[in-house]
Coordinates of C-alpha atoms in Angstrom, one line a residue:
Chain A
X6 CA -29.5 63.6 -45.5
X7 CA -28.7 64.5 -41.8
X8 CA -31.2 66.9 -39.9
X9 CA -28.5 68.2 -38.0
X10 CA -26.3 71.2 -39.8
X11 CA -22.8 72.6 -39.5
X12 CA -23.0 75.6 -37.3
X13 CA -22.9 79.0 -39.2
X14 CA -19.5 79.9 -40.2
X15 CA -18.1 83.4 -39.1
X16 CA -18.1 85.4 -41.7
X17 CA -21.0 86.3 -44.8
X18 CA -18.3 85.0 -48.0
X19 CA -17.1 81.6 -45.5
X20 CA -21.4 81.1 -45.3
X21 CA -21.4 81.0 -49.2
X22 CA -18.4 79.3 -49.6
X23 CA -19.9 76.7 -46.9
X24 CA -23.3 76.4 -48.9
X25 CA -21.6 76.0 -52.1
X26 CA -19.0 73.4 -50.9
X27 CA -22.4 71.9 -49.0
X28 CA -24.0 71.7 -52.1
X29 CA -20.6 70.2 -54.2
X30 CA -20.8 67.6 -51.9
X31 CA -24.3 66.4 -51.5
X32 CA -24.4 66.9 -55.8
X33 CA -21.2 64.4 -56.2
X34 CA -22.8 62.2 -53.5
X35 CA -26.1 62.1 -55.8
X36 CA -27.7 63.6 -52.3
X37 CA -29.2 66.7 -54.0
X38 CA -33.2 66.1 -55.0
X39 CA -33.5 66.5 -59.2
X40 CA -34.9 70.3 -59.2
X41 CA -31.9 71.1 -56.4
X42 CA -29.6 68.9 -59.3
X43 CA -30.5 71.3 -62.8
X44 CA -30.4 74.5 -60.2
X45 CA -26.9 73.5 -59.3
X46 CA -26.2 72.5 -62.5
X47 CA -27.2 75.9 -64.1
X48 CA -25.2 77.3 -61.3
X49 CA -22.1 75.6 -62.6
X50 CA -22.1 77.7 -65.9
X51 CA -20.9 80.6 -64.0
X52 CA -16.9 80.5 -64.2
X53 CA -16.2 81.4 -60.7
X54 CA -18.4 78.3 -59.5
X55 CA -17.3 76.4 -62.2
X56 CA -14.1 76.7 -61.0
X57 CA -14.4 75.6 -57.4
X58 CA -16.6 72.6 -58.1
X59 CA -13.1 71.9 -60.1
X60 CA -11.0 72.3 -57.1
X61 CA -13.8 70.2 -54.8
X62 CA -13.1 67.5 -58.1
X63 CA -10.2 67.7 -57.2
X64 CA -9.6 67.7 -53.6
X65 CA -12.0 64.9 -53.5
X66 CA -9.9 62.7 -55.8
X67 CA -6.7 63.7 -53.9
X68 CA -8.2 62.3 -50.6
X69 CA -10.0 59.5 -51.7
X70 CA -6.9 58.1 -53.5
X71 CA -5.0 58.4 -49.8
X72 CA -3.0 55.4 -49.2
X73 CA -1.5 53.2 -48.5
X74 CA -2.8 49.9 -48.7
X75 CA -2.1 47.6 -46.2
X76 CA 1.2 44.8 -46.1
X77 CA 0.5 41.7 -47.9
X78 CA 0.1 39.3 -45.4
X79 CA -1.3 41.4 -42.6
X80 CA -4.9 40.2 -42.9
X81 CA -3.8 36.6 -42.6
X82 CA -1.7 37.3 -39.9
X83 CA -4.6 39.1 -38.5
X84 CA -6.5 36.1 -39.2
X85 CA -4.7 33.8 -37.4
X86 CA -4.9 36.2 -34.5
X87 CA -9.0 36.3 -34.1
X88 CA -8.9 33.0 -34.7
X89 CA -6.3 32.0 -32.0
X90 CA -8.5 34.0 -29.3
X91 CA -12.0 31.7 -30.7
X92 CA -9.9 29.0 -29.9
X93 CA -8.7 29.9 -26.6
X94 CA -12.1 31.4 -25.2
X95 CA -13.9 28.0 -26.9
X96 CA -16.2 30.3 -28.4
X97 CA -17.9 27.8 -30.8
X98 CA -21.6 28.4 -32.1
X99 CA -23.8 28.7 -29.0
X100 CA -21.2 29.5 -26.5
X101 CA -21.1 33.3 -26.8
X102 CA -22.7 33.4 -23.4
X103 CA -24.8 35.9 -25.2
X104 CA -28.1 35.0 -23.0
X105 CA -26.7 35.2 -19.4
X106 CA -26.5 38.5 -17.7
X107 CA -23.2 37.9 -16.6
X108 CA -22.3 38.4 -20.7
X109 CA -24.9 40.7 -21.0
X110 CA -22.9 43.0 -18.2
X111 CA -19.6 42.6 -19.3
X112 CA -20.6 43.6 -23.2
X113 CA -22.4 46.4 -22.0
X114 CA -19.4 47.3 -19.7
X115 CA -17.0 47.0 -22.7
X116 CA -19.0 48.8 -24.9
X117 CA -19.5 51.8 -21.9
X118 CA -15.4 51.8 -21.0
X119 CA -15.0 52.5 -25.3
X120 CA -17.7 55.5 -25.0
X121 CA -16.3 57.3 -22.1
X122 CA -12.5 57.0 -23.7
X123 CA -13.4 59.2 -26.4
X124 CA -14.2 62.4 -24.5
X125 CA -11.7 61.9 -22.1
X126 CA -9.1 61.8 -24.3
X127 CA -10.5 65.3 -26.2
X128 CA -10.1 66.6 -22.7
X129 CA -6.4 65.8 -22.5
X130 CA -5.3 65.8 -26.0
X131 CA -7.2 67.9 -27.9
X132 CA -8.4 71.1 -25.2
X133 CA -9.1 73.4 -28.0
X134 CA -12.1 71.6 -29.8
X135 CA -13.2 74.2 -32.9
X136 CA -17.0 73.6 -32.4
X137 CA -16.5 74.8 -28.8
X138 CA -19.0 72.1 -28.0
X139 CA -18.7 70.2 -25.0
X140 CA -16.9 66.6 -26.1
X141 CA -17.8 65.1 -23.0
X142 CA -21.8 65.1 -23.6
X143 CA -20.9 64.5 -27.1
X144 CA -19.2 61.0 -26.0
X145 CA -21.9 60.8 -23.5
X146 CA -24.3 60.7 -26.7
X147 CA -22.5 57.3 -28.3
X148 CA -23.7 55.7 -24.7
X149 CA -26.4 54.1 -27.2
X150 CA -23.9 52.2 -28.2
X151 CA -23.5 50.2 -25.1
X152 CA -27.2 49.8 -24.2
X153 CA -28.7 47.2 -26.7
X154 CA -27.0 44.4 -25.4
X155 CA -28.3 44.5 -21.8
X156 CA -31.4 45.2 -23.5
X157 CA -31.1 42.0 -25.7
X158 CA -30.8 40.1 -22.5
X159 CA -33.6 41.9 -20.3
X160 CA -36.2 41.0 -22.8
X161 CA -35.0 37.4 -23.0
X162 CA -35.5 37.2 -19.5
X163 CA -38.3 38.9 -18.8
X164 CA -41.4 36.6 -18.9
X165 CA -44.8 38.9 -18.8
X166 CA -45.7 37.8 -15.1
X167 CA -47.8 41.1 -14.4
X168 CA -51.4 40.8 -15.2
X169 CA -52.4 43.2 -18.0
X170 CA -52.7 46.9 -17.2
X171 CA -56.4 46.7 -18.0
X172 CA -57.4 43.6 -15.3
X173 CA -55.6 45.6 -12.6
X174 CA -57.7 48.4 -13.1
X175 CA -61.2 46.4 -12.8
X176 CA -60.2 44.5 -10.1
X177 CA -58.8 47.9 -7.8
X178 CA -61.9 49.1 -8.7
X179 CA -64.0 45.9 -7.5
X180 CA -62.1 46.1 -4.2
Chain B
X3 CA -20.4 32.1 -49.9
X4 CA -16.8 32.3 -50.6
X5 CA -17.1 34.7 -53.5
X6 CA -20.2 36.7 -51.7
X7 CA -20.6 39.5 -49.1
X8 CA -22.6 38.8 -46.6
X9 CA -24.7 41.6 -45.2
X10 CA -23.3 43.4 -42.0
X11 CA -26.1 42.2 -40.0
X12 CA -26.1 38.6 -40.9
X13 CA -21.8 39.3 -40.1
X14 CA -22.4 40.4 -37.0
X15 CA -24.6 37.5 -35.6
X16 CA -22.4 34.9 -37.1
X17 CA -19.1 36.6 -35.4
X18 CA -21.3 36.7 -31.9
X19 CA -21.6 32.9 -32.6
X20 CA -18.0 32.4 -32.8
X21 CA -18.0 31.8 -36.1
X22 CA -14.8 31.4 -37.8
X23 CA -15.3 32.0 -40.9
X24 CA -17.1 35.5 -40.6
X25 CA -14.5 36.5 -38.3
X26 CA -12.0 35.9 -41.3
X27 CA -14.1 38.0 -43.8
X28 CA -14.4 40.4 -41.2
X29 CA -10.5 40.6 -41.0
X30 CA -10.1 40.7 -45.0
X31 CA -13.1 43.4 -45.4
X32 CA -11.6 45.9 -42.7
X33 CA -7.6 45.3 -42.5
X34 CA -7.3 47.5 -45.5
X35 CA -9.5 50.6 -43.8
X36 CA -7.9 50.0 -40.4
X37 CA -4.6 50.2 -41.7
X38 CA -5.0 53.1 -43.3
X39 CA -6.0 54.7 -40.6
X40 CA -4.1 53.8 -38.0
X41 CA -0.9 54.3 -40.4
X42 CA -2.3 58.0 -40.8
X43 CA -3.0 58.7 -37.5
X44 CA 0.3 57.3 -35.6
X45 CA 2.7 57.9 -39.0
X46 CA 4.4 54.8 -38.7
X47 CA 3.5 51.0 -40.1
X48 CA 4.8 48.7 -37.3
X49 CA 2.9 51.3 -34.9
X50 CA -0.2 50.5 -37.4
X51 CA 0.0 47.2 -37.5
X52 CA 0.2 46.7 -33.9
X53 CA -3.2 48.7 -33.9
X54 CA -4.4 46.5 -36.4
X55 CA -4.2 44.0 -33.9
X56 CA -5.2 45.9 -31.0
X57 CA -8.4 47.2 -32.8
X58 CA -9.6 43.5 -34.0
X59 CA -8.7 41.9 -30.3
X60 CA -11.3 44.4 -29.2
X61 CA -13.3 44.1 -31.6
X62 CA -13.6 40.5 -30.8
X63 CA -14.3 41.4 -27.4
X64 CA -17.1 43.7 -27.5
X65 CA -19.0 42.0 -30.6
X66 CA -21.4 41.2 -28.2
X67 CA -22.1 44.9 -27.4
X68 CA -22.8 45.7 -31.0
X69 CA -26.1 46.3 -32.5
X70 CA -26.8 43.9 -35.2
X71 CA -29.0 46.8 -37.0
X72 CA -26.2 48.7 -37.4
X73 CA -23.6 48.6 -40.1
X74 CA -20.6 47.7 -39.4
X75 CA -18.0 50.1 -40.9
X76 CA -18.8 52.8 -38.5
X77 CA -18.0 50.2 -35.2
X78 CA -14.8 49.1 -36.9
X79 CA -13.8 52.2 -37.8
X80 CA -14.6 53.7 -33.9
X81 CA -12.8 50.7 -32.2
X82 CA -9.5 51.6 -34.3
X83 CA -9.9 55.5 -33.8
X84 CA -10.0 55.1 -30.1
X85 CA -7.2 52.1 -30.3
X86 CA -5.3 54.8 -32.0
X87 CA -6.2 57.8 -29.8
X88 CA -5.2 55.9 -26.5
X89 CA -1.4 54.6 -28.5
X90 CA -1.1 58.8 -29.5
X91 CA -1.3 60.1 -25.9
X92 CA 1.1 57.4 -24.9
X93 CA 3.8 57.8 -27.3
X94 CA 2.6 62.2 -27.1
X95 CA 6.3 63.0 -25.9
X96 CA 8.1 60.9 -28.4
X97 CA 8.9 63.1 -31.8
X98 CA 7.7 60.9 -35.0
X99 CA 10.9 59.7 -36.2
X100 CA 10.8 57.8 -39.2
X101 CA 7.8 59.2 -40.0
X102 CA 8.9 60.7 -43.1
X103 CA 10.6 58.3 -44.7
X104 CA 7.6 56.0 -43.9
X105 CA 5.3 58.4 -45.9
X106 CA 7.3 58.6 -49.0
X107 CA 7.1 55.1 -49.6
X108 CA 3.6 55.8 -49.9
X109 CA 3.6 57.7 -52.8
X110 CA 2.8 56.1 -56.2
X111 CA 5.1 56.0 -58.9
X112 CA 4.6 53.7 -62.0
X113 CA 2.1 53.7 -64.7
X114 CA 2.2 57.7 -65.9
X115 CA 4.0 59.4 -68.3
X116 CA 6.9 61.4 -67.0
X117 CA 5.4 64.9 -67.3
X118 CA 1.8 63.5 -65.5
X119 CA 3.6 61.6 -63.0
X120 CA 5.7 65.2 -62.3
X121 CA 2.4 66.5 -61.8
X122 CA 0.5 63.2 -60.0
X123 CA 3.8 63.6 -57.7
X124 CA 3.8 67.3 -57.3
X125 CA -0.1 66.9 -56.2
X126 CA 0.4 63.8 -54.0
X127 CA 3.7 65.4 -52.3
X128 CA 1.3 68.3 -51.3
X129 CA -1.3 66.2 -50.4
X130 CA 1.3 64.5 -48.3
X131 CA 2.5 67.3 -46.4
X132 CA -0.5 68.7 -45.9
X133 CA -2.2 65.7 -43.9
X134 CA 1.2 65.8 -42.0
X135 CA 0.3 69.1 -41.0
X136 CA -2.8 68.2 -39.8
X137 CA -4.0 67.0 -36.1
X138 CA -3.9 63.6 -36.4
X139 CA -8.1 63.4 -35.6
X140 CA -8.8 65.6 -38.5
X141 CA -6.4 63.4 -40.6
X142 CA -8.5 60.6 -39.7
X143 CA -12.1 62.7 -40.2
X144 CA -10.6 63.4 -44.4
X145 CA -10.0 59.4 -44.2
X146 CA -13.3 58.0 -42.8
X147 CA -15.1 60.8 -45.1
X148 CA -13.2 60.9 -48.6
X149 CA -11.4 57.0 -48.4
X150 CA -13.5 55.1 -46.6
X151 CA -16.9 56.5 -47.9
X152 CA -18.2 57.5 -44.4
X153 CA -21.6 59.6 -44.1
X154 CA -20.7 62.9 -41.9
X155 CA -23.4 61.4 -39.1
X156 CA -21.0 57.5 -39.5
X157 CA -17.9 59.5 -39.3
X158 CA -19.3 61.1 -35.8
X159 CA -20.5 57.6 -35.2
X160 CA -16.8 56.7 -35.6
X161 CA -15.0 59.3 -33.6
X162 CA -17.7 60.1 -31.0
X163 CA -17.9 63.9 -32.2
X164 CA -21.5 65.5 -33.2
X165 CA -22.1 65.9 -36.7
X166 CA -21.9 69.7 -36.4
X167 CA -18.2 69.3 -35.5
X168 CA -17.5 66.5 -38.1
X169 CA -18.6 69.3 -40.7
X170 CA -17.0 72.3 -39.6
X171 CA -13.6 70.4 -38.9
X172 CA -13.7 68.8 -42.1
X173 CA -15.2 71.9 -44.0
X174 CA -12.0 73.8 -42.6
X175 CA -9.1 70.8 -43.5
X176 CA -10.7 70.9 -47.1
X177 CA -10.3 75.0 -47.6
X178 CA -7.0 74.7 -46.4
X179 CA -6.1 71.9 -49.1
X180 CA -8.1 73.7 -51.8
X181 CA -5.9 77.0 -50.6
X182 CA -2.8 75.0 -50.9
X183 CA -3.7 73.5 -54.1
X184 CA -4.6 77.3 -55.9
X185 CA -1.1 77.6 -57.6
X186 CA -1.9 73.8 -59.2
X187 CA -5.2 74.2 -60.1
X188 CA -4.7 78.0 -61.5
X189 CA -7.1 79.9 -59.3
X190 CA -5.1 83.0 -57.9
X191 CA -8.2 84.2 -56.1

């Protein structure tokens, strides 16, 4: 289960309402540790409760039965596609260019231009966010996303050229 | 192989290699999710489809920036948000024409008896209409969560938002349904 929690909803019923719904969730997910399972069980018996765990059934069902499903044929077009742009970048095992840092750079860039898009487009499409939190620093946060392949390629790189940390120390203090 | 899934790390390293066929099962896994998506957020299927292919071009493109550790679906499914994000503010000042007509194709219709598939329809028509009156982010937060199978902390993976936000947005979408949904389900509270 996530550390982080939904901030506190306005009003004293919405809070219950919010714990409940919390609770609906994480019990249909099988989230809910076993003594948290027979308390919310027991809980169920009252008719009011028993009621809106009905309705969470419910919405739950509604959504995840959304459609539609996709065209028949689109994933093989789409197949064709990927495989059309292998071909043309002749991007065959071993030619990713994964280990150069030219590659290493330009994934990193990609990844960076795809985490910066998101908060600037909650700026101009979307300027009353409900949290009230601060999308930009949000999208800021998913800059994780872009890091690990420089990474990838820094520590191929990298041979260990320095003398250990230890060595250094005696020999500054012999001089 | 054919008949197996392979995990999404071993996926991932085969699709950095430029291999073929993980690319493909790549396509077949996630065409139906992307879809879905894309078709909710921008209302029409050739505007989905293009984003379809928009989203796995990218994808394509920036497998080399993804963390094998990861899983996959919450990449995928961040790729195709933004794809369809960036196609929404351009086409902001069009009106969705043909939206409509679009959605009612959606609706199933075979296989119920005529007085549960009056219901099934009168359910799924509200259900309908209510994700049309949604923003189209909040449409895609129900999908990612309810259809999809996201975690709240994958579906802020997905659409860059903190998990704080993911809950209180989709806490709110799901008291409005439930709210429209009272004079079905009998509760006149």
């Amino acid at each position: 289960m996530n550390a982080e929690r939904a901030p506190a909803p306005s009003s004293e019923p919405e809070l219950a309402a919010g714990r409940f719904d919390e609770a609906c969730e994480a019990y249909l997910e099988r989230r809910l540790p076993a003594p948290a399972t027979r308390a919310f069980e027991r809980a169920l018996l009252e008719p009011a409760l028993a009621q809106r765990f009905r309705e969470a059934l419910l919405v739950r069902e509604l959504l995840g039965s959304v459609g539609p499903d996709a065209p028949a044929g689109l994933a093989d077009r789409l197949e064709s596609l990927v495989c059309d742009e292998l071909a043309r970048e002749g991007r065959g095992a071993g030619a990713s260019g994964r280990g150069s840092l030219l590659g290493g750079w330009r994934a990193a860039l990609g990844g960076l231009s795809w985490t910066l898009r998101g908060p600037s487009l909650a700026f101009t499409s979307q300027p009353a966010a409900p949290s009230g939190a601060g999308p930009f620093l949000q999208g800021l946060g998913t800059m994780r996303y872009a890091v690990p392949a420089l990474a990838e390629g820094r520590a191929a790189r990298e041979p260990a050229r320095r003398a250990p940390l230890w060595w250094r120390l005696l020999r500054g203090r012999r001089t | 192989m054919a008949s197996t899934r392979s995990s999404d790390g071993d996926l991932s390293r085969a699709c950095r290699q430029g291999d073929s066929r993980a690319w493909r099962e790549v396509v077949q896994r996630f065409t139906p999710q992307i879809y879905r998506l894309a078709f909710r957020m921008l209302g029409s299927r050739a505007e989905a489809e293009d984003a379809c292919q928009e989203a796995f071009v990218r994808m394509h493109r920036s497998i080399d920036s993804f963390d094998a550790t990861r899983t996959l679906a919450p990449w995928v499914s961040r790729i195709a948000y933004h794809v369809c994000l960036r196609r929404l503010e351009r086409v902001a000042a069009q009106p969705r024409a043909g939206a409509a007509e679009d959605e009612l194709e959606v609706l199933p219709a075979s296989g119920r008896d005529p007085e549960r598939q009056a219901a099934a329809s009168e359910e799924d028509a509200l259900v309908e209409g209510f994700l049309g009156e949604l923003a189209a982010q909040d449409r895609a937060l129900l999908l990612l969560r309810y259809r999809d199978g996201l975690s709240d902390s994958e579906v802020a993976e997905a659409t860059g938002m903190s998990v704080g936000t993911v809950k209180t947005r989709i806490f709110r979408a799901r008291a409005r349904l439930r709210e429209q949904l009272a004079p079905l389900t009998g509760d006149e509270s």
